[in-house]
XYZ file of C-alpha atoms in Angstrom:
378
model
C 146.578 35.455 231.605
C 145.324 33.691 234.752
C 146.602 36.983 236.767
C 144.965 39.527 234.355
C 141.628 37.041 234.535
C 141.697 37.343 238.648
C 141.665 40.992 238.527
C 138.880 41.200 235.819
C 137.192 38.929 238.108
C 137.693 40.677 241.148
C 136.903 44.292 240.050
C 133.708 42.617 238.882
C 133.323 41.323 242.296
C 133.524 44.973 243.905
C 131.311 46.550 241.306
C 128.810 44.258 242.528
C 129.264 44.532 246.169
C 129.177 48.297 245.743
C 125.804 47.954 243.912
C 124.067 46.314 246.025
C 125.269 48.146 248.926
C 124.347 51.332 247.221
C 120.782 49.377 246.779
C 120.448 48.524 250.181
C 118.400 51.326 252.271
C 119.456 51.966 255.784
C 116.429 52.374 258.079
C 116.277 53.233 261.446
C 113.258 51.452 263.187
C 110.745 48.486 261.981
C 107.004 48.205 262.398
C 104.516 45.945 261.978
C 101.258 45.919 262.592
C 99.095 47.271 266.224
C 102.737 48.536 266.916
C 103.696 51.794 268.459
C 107.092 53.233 268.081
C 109.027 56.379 269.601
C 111.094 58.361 267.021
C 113.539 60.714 267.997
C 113.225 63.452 265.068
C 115.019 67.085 264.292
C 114.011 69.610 262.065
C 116.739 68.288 259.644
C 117.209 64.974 260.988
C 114.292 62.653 259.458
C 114.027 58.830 260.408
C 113.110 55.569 258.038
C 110.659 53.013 259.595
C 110.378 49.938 257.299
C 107.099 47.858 256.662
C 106.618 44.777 255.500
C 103.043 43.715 254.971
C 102.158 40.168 255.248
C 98.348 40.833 253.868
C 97.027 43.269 250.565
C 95.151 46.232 252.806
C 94.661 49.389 253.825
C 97.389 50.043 256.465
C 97.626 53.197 258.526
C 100.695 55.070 259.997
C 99.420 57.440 262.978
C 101.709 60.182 264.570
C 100.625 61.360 268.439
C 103.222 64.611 269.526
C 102.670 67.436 271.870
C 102.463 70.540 270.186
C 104.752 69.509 267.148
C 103.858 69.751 263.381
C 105.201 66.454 261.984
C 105.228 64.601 258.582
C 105.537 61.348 256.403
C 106.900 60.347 253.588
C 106.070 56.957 251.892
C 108.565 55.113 249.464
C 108.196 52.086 247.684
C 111.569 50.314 248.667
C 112.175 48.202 245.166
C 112.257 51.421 243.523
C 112.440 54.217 245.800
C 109.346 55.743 244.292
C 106.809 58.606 246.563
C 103.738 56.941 247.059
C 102.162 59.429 249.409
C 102.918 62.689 251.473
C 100.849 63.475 255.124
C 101.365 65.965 257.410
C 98.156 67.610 258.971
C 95.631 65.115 258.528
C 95.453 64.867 262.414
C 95.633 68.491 263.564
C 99.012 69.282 263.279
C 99.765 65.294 263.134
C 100.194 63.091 260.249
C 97.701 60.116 259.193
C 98.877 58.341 256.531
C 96.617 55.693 255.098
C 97.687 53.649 251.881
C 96.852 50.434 249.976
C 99.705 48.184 250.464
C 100.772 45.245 248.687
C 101.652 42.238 250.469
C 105.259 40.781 249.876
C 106.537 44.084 249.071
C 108.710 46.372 251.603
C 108.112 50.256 251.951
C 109.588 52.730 254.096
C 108.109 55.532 255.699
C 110.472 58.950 256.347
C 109.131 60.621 259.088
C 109.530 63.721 260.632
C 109.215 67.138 261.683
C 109.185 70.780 260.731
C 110.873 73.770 262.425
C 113.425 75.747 262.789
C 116.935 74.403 261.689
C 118.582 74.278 264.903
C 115.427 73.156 267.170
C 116.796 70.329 269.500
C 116.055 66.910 268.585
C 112.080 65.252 269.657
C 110.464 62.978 270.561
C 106.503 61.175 269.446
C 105.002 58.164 268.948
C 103.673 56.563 265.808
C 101.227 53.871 265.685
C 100.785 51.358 262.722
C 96.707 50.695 262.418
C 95.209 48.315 260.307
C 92.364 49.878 257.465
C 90.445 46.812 258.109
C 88.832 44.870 255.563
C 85.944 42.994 256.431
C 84.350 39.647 255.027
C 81.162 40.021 257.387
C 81.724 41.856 260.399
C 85.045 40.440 260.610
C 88.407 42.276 259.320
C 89.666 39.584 257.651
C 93.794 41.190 258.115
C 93.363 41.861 262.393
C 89.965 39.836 262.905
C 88.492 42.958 264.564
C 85.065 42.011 264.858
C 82.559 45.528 263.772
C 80.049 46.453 266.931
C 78.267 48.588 264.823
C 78.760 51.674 267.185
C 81.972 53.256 265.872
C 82.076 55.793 262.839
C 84.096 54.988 259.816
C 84.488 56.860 256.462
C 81.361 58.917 255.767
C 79.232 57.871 258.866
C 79.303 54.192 258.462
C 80.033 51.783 261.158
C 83.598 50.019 260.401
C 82.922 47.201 258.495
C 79.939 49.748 256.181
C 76.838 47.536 257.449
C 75.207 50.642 259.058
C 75.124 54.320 258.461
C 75.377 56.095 262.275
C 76.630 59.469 261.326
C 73.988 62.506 261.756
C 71.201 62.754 258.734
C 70.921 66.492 257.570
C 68.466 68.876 256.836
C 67.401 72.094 255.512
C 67.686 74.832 258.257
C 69.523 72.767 260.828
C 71.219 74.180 263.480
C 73.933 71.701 265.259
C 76.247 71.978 268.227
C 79.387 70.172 267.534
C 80.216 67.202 270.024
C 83.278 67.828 271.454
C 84.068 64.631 272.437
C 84.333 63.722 268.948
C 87.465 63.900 266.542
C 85.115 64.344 263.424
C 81.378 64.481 263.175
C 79.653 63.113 259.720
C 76.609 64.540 257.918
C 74.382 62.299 255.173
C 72.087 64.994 252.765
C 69.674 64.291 250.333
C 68.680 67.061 248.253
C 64.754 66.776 247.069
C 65.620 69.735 244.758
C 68.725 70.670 242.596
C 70.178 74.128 243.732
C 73.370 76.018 245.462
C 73.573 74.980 249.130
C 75.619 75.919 252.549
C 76.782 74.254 255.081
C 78.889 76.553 257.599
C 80.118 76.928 260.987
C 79.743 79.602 263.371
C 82.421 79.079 266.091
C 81.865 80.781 269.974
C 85.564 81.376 270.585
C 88.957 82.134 268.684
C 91.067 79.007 269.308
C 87.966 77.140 267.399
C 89.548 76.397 263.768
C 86.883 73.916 261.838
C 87.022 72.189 258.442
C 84.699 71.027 255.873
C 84.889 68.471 253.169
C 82.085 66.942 250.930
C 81.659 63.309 249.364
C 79.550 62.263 247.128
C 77.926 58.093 247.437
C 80.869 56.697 246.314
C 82.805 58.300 248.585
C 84.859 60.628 246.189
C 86.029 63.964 247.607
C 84.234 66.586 245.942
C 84.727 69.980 247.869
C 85.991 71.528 251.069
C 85.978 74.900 252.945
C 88.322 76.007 255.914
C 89.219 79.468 256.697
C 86.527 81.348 254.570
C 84.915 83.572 257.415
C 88.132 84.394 259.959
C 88.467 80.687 261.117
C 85.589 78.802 259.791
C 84.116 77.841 257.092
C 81.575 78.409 254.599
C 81.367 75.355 252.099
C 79.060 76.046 249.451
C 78.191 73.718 246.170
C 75.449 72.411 243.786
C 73.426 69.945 244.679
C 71.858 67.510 242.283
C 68.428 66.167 243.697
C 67.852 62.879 244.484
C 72.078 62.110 244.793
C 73.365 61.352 248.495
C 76.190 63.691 249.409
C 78.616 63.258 253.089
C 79.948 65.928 254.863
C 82.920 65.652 257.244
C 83.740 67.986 259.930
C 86.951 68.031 262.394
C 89.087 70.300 264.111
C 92.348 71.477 262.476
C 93.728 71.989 266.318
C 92.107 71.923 269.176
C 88.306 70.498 269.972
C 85.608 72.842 268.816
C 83.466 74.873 270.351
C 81.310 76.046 267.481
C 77.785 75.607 265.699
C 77.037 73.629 262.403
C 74.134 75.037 260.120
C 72.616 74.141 257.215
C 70.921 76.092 254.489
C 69.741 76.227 250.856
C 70.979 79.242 249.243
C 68.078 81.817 247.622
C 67.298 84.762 246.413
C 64.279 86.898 247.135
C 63.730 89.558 245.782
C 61.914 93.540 246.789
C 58.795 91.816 244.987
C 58.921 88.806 247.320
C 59.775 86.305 244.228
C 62.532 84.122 245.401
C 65.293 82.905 242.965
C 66.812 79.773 242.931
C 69.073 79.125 239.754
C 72.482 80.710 241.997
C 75.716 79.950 241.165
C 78.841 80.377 243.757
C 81.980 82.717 241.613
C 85.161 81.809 243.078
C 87.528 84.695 244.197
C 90.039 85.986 241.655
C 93.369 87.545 242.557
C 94.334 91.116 241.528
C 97.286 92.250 239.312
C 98.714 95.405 238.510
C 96.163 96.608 236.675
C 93.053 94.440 236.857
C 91.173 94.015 240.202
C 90.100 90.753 241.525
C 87.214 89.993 243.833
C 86.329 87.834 246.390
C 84.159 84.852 245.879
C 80.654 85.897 245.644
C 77.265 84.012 245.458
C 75.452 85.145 241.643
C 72.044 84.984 240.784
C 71.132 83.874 237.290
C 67.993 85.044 237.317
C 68.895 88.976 237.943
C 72.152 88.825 236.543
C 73.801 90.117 239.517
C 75.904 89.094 242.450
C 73.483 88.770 245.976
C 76.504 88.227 248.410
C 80.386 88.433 248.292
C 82.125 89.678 245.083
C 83.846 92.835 246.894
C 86.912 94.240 245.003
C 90.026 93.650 245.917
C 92.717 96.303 245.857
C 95.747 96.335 243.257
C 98.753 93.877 243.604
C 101.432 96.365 241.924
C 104.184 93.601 241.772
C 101.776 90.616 239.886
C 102.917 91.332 236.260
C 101.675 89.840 233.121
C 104.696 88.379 231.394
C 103.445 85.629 228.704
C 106.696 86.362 226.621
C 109.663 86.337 229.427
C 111.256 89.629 228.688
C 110.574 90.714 232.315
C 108.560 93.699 230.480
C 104.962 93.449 231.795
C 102.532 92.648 229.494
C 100.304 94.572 231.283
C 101.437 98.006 232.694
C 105.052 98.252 230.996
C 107.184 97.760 234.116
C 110.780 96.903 233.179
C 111.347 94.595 236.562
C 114.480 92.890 234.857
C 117.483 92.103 237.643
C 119.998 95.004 237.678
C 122.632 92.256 239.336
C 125.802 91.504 237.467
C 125.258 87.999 237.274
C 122.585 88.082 234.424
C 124.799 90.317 232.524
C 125.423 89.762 228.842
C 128.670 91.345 228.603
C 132.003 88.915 228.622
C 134.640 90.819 230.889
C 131.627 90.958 233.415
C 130.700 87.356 233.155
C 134.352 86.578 234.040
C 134.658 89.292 236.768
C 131.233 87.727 238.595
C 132.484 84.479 238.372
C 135.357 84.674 239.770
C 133.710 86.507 242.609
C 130.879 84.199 243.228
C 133.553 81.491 243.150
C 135.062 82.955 247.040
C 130.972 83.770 247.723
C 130.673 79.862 247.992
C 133.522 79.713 249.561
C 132.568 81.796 252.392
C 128.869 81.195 252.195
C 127.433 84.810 251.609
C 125.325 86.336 248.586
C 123.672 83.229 247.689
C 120.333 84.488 246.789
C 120.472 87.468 244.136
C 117.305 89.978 244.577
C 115.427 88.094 241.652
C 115.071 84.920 243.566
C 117.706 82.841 241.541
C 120.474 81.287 243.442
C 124.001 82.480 242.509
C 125.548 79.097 243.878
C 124.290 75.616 245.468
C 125.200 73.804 248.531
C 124.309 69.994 249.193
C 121.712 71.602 251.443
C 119.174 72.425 248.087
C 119.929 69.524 246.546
């Protein structure tokens, strides 16, 4: 009994060990806050950085590379659970900013994309405090706010003072290159459509737009509308205060900012103001789409934009998943033996597909669906 007892005993002993080894994530570096790291990454080798925050903030994970495209991954540790994603938020660099709880542990996976068999890189990341301020003073780092630094929106750091650019109808700006981002406050004195665009002075120039409303809530943004800039239009509602933020996606920019309200006039000289922007529509087989286009109300007719676009022959309509399209009658159905109905076929493609795994060929049928998995799609 006592020997039967010592093995229950033990065995329960292992189970245990095992879970909580299994529970235990392995990570490769710590950080902590102000703290810069170097990471040594591959396209399919990805590193853990724990964090343990001692305060409840906003906490931000920085990556600086040359010329690499890299990404991060945030996990709650407790339960393994994605929090957040950020890869180009810095030019080709990530930025990843979160609310974190204090007492809690989280791991960031961080790496980089490429090709499989790139060799293995190197680049820093930086853990920066979000700051939050009681005052003028972040009450997590005790930065103290000199007023003269732009934050979210156009504000100085700790929000006492707006020093962003105030906007206008008809303004023409020249972006500052020294600057990572430049911020624009606008307040409409009448409701209407309205554009704020960029017209760039050489091809490496690759700006983006993004509009906030008072509360600082993303509302909009515009990148590659016109070759490599943009042309963010949207409503707005008089009297409301709206932000725009615009950056480089790689590079610094050599390009112009203007501003406009959108109208119509028309062969009488009456100008029209109730526009609307129509946002582009993709072809199919048998119905063309158009690009986006700006609409006037008033004359019923698109002013700008709206061009067709050409056929897609291969978008079918399929609401009923015969592989029959709705639309134009194409039978696009896989010819390959391994959708086949028929029993003695079934058992002939299995057994071959069995020695394709083997050997690693004829994974992907001409469909798309994958004949056989490997650890590597898991």
């Amino acid at each position: 009994m006592k020997k039967l007892l010592s093995i229950v005993l033990a065995t329960a002993m292992l189970i245990c060990s095992l879970s909580v080894a299994a529970s235990a994530k392995v990570y490769d570096y710590e950080i902590s806050l102000g703290q810069t790291l170097e990471v040594a990454v591959s396209p399919v080798t990805e590193r853990t950085v724990k964090f343990a925050p001692e305060h409840d903030s906003v906490f931000i994970l920085e990556a600086e590379s040359e010329d690499l495209d890299t990404y991060c991954w945030l996990f709650a540790a407790e339960t393994d659970e994605e929090l957040q994603i950020s890869d180009d938020e810095n030019g080709s660099d990530f930025r990843l900013e979160y609310e974190f709880e204090a007492g809690k542990t989280y791991y960031f996976c961080v790496g980089v994309y490429g090709d499989e068999d790139a060799p293995v890189s190197k680049y820093k990341i930086t853990l920066l405090c979000g700051h939050s301020f009681d005052g003028d003073t972040c009450s997590v780092c005790g930065e103290v706010c000199e007023h003269d630094t732009v934050g979210f929106l156009g504000f100085c750091l700790c929000g006492a003072n707006y020093i962003g650019n105030e906007l206008a109808v008809g303004a023409q700006v020249k972006y500052d290159k020294s600057k990572t981002e430049m911020w624009f406050r606008f307040v409409p004195e009448e409701t209407g459509l309205y554009l704020l665009e960029s017209a760039s002075a050489d091809e490496l120039s690759d700006p983006d737009a993004e509009l906030y409303n008072s509360e600082g809530e993303w509302l909009y943004g515009d990148y590659d509308s016109v070759g490599m800039d943009f042309a963010l239009y949207y409503i707005l509602e008089a009297g409301e205060t709206y932000y725009y933020n615009v950056y480089p996606f790689y590079y610094e920019l050599d390009t112009d900012i203007k501003f406009s309200r959108v109208t119509h006039t028309t062969d009488d000289g009456t100008v029209h103001t109730d526009l609307v922007l129509e946002e582009e529509t993709w072809s199919n087989c048998t119905e063309h789409g158009y690009t986006e286009g700006v609409y006037c109300n008033t004359c019923e007719e698109f002013i700008s934009g709206h061009e067709e676009l050409e056929l897609d022959e291969a978008w079918h309509i399929d609401e009923d998943w015969d592989y029959i399209c709705d639309l134009c009658g194409t039978d696009y159905r896989c010819r390959c033996i391994c959708h086949s109905d028929n029993w003695f076929l079934n058992f002939i493609w299995s057994i071959a597909n069995y020695f394709c795994a083997i050997f690693g060929i004829n994974q992907k049928c001409d469909c798309g669906d994958y004949h056989y998995y490997t650890e590597f799609y898991y």
